[in-house]
C-alpha positions as a printed Julia matrix, in Angstrom:
444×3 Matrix{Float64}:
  11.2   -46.04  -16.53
   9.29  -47.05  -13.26
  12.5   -45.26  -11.56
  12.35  -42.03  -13.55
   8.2   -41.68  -12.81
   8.51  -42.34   -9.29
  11.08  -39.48   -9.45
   8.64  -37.59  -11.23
   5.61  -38.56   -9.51
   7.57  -37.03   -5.85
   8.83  -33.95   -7.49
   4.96  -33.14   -7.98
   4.4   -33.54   -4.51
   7.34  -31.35   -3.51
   6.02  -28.69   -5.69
   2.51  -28.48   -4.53
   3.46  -29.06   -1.28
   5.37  -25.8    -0.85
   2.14  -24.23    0.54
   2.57  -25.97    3.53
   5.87  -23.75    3.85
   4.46  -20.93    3.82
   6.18  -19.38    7.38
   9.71  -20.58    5.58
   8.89  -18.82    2.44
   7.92  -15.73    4.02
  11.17  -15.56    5.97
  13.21  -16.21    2.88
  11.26  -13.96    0.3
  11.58  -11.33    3.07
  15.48  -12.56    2.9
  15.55  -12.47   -0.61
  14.05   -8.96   -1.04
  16.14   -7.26    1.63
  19.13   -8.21   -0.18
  18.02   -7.19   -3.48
  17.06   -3.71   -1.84
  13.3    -3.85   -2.8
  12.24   -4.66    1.02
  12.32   -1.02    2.14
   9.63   -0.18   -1.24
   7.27   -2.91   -0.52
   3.81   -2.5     1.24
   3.14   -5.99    0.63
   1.16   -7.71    3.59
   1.46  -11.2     4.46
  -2.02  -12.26    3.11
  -0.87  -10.65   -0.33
   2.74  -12.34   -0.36
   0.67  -15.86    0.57
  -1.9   -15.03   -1.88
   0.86  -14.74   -4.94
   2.1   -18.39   -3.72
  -1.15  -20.08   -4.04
  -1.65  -18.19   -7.73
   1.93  -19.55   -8.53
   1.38  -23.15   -7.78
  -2.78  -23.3    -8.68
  -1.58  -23.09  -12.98
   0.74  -25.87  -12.07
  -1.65  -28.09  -10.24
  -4.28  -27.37  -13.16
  -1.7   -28.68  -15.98
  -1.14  -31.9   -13.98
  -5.07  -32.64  -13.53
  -5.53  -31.99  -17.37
  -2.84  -34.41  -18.21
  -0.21  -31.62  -19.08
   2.28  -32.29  -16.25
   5.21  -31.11  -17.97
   4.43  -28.07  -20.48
   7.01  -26.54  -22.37
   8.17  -22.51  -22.88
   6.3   -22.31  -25.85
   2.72  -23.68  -24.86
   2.96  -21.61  -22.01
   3.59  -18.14  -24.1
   0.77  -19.56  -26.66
  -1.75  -20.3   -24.18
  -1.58  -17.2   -21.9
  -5.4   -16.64  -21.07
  -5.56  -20.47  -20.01
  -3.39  -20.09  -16.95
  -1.13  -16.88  -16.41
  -3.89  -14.05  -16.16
  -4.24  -13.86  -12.5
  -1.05  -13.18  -12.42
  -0.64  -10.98  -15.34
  -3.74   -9.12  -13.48
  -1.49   -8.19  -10.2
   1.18   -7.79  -12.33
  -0.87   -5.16  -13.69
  -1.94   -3.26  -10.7
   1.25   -2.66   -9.69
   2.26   -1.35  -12.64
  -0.46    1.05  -12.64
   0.18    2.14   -8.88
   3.56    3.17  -10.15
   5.9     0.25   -9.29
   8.7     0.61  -12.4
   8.93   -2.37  -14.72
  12.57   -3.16  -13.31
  11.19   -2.94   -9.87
   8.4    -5.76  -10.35
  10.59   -7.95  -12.3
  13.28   -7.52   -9.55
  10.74   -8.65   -7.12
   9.55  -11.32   -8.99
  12.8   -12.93   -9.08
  13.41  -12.7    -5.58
   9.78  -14.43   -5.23
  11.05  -17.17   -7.43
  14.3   -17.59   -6.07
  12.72  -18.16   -2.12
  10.99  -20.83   -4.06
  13.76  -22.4    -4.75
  15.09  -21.82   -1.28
  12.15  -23.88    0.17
  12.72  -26.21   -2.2
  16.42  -27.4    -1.27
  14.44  -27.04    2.45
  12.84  -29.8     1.67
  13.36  -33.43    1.91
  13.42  -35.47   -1.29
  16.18  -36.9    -3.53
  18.56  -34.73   -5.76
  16.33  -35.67   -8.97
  12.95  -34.55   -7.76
  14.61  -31.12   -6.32
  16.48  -30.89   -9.7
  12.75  -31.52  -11.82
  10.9   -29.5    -9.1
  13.1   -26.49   -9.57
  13.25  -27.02  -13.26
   9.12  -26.1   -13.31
   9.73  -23.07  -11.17
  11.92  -21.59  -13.4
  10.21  -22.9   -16.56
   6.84  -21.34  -15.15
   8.52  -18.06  -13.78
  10.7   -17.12  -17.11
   6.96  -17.61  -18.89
   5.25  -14.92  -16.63
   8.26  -12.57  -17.48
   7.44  -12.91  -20.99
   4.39  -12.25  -20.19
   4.26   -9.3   -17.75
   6.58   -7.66  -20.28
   4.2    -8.1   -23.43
   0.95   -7.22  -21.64
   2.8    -4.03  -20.3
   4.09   -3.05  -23.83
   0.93   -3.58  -25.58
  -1.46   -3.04  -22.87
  -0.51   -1.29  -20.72
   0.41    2.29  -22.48
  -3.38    2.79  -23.65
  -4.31    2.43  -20.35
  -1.86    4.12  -18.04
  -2.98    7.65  -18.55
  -6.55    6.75  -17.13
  -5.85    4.11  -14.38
  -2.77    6.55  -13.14
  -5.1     9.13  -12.41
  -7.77    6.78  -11.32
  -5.36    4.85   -9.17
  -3.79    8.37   -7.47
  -7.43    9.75   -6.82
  -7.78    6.42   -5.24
  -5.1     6.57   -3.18
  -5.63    9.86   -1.69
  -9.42    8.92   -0.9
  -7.85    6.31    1.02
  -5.32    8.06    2.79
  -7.73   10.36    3.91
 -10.34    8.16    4.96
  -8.14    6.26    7.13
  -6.76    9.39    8.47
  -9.63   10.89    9.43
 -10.75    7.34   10.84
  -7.72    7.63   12.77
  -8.69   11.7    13.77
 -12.29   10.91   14.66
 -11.05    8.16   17.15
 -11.0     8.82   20.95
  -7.72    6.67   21.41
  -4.42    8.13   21.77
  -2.79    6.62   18.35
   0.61    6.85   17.89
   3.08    5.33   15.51
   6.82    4.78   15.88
   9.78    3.42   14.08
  11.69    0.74   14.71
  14.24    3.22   17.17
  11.28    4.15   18.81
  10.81    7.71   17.27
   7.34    9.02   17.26
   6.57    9.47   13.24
   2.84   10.0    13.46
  -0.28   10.86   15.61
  -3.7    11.37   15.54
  -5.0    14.4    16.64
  -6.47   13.34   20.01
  -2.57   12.29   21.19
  -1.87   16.24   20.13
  -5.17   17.35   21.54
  -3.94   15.62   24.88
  -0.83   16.37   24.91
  -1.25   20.15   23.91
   2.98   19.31   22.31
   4.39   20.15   18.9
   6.82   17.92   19.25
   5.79   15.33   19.8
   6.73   13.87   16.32
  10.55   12.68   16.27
  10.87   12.16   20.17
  11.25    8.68   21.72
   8.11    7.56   22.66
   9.45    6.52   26.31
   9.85   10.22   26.79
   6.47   11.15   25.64
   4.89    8.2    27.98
   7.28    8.66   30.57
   7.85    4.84   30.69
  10.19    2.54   31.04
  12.94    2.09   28.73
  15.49    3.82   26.56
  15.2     2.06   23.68
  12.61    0.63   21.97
  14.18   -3.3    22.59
  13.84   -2.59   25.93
  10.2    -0.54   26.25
   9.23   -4.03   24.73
  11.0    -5.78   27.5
   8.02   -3.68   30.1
   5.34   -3.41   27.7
   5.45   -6.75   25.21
   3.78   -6.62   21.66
  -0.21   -7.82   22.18
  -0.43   -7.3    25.73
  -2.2    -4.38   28.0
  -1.15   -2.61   30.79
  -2.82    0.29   32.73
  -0.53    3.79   33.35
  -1.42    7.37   33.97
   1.2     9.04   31.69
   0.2    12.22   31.78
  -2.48   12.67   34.55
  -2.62   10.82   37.85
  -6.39   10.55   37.35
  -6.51    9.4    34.55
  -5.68    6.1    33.46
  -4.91    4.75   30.17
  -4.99    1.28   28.85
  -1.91    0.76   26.45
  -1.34   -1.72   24.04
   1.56   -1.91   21.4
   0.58   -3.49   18.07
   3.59   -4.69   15.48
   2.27   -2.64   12.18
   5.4    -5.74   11.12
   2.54   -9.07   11.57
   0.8    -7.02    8.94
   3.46   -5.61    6.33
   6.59   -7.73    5.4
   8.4    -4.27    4.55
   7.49   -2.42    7.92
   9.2    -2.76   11.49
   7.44    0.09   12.88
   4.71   -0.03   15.85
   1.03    1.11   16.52
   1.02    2.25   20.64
  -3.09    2.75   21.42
  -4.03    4.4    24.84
  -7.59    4.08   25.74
  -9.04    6.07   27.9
 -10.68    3.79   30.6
 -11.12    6.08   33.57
 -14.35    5.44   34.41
 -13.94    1.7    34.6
 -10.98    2.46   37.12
 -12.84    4.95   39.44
 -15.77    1.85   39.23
 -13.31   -1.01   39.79
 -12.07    0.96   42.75
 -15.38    1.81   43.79
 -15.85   -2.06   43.86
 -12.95   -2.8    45.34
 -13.44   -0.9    48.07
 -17.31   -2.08   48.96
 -15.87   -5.63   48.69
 -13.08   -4.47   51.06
 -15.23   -3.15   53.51
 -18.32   -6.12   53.16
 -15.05   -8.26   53.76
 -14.22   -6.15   57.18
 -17.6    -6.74   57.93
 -17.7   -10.29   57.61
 -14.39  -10.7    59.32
 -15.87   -8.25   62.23
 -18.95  -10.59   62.04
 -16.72  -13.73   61.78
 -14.67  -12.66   65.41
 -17.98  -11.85   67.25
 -19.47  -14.86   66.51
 -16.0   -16.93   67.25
 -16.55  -14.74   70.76
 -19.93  -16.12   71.15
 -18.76  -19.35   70.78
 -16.49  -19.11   73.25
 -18.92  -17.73   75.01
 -21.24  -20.05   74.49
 -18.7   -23.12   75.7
 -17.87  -21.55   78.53
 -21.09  -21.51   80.06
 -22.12  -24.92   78.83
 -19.0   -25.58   80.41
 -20.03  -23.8    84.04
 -23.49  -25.73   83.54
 -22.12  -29.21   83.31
 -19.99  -28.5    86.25
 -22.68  -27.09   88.16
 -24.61  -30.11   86.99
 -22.01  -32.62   88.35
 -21.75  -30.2    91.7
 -25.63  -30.67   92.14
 -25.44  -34.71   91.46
 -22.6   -34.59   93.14
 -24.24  -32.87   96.39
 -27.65  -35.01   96.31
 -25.41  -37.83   96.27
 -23.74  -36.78   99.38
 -27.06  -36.02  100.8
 -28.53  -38.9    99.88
 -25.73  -41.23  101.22
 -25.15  -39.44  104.17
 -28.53  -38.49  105.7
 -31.56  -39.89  103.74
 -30.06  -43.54  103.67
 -28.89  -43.67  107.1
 -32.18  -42.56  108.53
 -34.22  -44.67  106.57
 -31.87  -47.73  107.76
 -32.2   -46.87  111.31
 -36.01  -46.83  110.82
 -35.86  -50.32  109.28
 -33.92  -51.19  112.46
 -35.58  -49.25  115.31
 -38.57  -51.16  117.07
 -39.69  -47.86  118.72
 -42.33  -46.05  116.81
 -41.56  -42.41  118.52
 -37.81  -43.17  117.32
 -39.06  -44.37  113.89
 -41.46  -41.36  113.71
 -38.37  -39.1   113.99
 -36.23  -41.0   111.69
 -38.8   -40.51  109.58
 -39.34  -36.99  109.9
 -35.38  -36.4   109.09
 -35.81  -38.4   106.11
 -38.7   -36.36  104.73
 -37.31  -33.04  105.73
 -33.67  -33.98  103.84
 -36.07  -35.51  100.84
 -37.42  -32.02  100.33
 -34.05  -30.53  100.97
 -32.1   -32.34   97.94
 -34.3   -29.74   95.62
 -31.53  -26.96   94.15
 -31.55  -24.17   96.39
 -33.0   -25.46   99.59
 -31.09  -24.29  102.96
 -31.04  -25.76  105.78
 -28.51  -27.93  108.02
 -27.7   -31.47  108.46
 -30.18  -32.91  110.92
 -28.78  -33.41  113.98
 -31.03  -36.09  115.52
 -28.8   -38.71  113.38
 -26.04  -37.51  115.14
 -27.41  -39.19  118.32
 -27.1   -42.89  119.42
 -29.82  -45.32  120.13
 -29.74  -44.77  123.96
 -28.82  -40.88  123.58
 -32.22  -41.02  121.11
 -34.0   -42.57  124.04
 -33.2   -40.15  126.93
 -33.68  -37.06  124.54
 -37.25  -38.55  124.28
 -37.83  -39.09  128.02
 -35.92  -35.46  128.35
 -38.57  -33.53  125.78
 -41.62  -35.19  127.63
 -40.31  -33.57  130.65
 -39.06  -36.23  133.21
 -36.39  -35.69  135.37
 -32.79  -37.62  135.22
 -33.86  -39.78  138.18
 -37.47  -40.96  136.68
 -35.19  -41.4   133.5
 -32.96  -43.49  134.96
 -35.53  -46.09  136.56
 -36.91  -46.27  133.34
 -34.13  -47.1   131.46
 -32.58  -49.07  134.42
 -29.22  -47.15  134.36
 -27.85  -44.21  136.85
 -28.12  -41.14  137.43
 -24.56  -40.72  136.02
 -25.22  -42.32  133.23
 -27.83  -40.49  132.81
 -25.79  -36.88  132.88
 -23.28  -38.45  130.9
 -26.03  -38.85  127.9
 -27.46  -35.15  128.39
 -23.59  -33.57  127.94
 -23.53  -35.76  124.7
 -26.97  -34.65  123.35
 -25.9   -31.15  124.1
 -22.49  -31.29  122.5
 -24.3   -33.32  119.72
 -26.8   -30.8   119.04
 -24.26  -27.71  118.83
 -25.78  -26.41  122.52
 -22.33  -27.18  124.13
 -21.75  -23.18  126.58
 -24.76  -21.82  125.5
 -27.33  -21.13  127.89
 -29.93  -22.59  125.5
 -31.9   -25.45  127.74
 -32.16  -29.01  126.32
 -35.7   -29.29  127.06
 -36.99  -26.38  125.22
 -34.28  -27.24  122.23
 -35.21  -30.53  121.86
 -39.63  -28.99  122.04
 -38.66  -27.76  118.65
 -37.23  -30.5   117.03
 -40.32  -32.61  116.83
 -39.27  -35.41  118.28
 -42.19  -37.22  120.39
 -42.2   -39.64  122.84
């Protein structure tokens, strides 16, 4: 016993859990009703076809929760109105849009035979499937019985009304959605599954200014890609957009192809939409362009300023080697001729000597500013002694008196005055010493 109401206890679960099947039972109804040759008839949409499972399986699930899990043929007739009338309801409606009685039933048993199909699908023990099936069938042959009584009792008092109802119905619709379909800017057009062209709305004809434009491959009347529609779908997949200009080079469509299939089990045909979206291009290219140009701009902007730079380096570059030429040349100056003369004034014991040195050093002081001329003095140029005579020379004494006074000859005294001359840069000129050495400054 504990054995057979496990069994029975899973079976349950298989059953109720067939909604969770729902993409398999779609595919196998769709199966189901292709074979039986009632596919090509339907205009059954996937909400309705999941809608019918749910009513199927919500009676059973109700029984169990009452404490009725396993119901037999004849409660189920009896107690019609407790559970069957939803579906006795769309049973109805089909009826009264003209689906024959044969027709329904047909289609019925293809629903209940993909339920068995998702059945064997899934996993449980040969029992449970056995028990599971056994309620499909049990519940299904009970809504025959009962489709088939409400339709002969029912059904004839009220077909003359509802038919005429239903048809006025029906051509309200069709001609609301067509002219929805008129009124609409978009280029509408619907094919087949080969790709023919089977309707349009009037702003594709009002475009196109064709008659026939219904029954030609929609490749030709898009000039696009393809020659079939397998491969247009290969260019232009289901769901996604793409811009073209099929008929105008200024003007530019945005296309989208729409399976009319994700919506109707018994359709394989296609919705193709063109919106117009001109504008948008001329302003996207109208932006593209200004952000093209502002981008020349910038990289314009971007090479002068790299130039400046450049620039910019080079003549910090020229100013720190002008820099290091300027240190560089009050160095020199300063090792050369302002420290030599101040050491020969720390070592000369003459004062008119000193007074020269000192005179140099102040002059070459002044000098070391950037931009100040002048030559190297010459006076350092001179020895000790050669100082000495050029002294006794610019007071005005003669080589003799010269020579007493520094107790050394005459000779030695001419030998000086050729050195003082070559010294000074007065070597073949006619330039005299005397006078020369007046304006250097250097006193006695």
């Amino acid at each position: 016993m504990r054995n057979r109401s496990g069994e029975q206890r899973h079976h349950w679960d298989m059953l109720l859990a067939m909604e969770q099947e729902e993409d398999y039972f779609l595919e196998r109804w769709s199966v189901r009703m292709e074979q039986a040759g009632y596919l090509e008839h339907t205009t059954a949409k996937r909400a309705d076809c999941l809608l019918a499972l749910a009513d199927f399986l919500a009676p059973m699930r109700l029984h169990r929760d009452m404490g009725l899990p396993n119901p037999d043929f004849p409660w189920l007739i009896r107690h019609e109105g407790e559970w069957g009338r939803p579906q006795i309801e769309s049973a109805r409606r089909h009826r009264m849009r003209g689906i024959t009685a044969d027709m329904y039933l047909g289609c019925f048993k293809t629903f209940i035979h993909s339920l068995v199909d998702v059945l064997e699908k899934m996993e449980g023990s040969f029992e449970s499937k056995v028990q599971a099936r056994r309620h499909v069938k049990l519940y299904g042959d009970a809504l025959e019985v009962l489709f088939v009584r409400d339709w002969t009792r029912i059904l004839p008092d009220l077909a003359a009304q509802k038919l005429d109802e239903a048809n006025r119905l029906l051509t309200l619709e069709k001609c609301r959605y067509e002219n929805i379909l008129d009124s609409s800017s978009e280029l509408i057009l619907v094919v087949d599954g080969n790709g023919r062209v089977i309707q349009a709305n009037r702003t594709v004809l009002a475009v196109l200014d064709r008659a026939d434009v219904i029954g030609a491959p929609v490749w030709d009347v898009l000039a696009v890609e393809g020659q079939s529609m397998e491969d247009m779908l290969k260019y232009y997949p289901v769901g996604m957009s793409c811009e073209l200009s099929p008929f105008d080079e200024a003007v530019v469509y945005r296309m989208q192809i729409n399976s009319i299939g994700s919506v109707s089990m018994a359709s394989d045909e296609y919705m193709v939409m063109l919106t117009n979206i001109t504008a948008q291009a001329v302003q996207r290219e109208t932006l593209e362009r200004v952000v093209s140009e502002r981008t020349e701009a910038l990289r314009r902007e971007k090479e002068q300023l790299e130039e400046m730079n450049i620039t910019l380096r080079n003549v910090l570059q020229s100013i720190d080697r002008e820099r290091e030429q300027l240190l560089g040349e009050v160095s020199a100056k300063v090792n050369n001729l302002v420290l030599p003369a101040l050491e020969r004034i720390e070592n000369e014991e003459d004062g008119a000597i000193r007074k020269g040195y000192l005179t140099v050093a102040k002059d070459q002081l002044a000098r070391l500013a950037p931009g100040s001329g002048g030559s190297d003095p010459l006076l350092l140029k001179l020895t000790h002694m050669e100082t000495r005579v050029a002294q006794f020379i610019q007071a005005g004494h003669p080589s003799k008196e010269i020579a007493e006074s520094l107790n050394i000859s005459v000779e030695t005294v001419q030998t000086h005055r050729k050195n003082i001359r070559r010294k000074l840069g007065l070597h073949g000129k006619s330039v005299g010493l005397y006078a020369h050495l007046k304006t250097l400054g250097l006193t006695a």
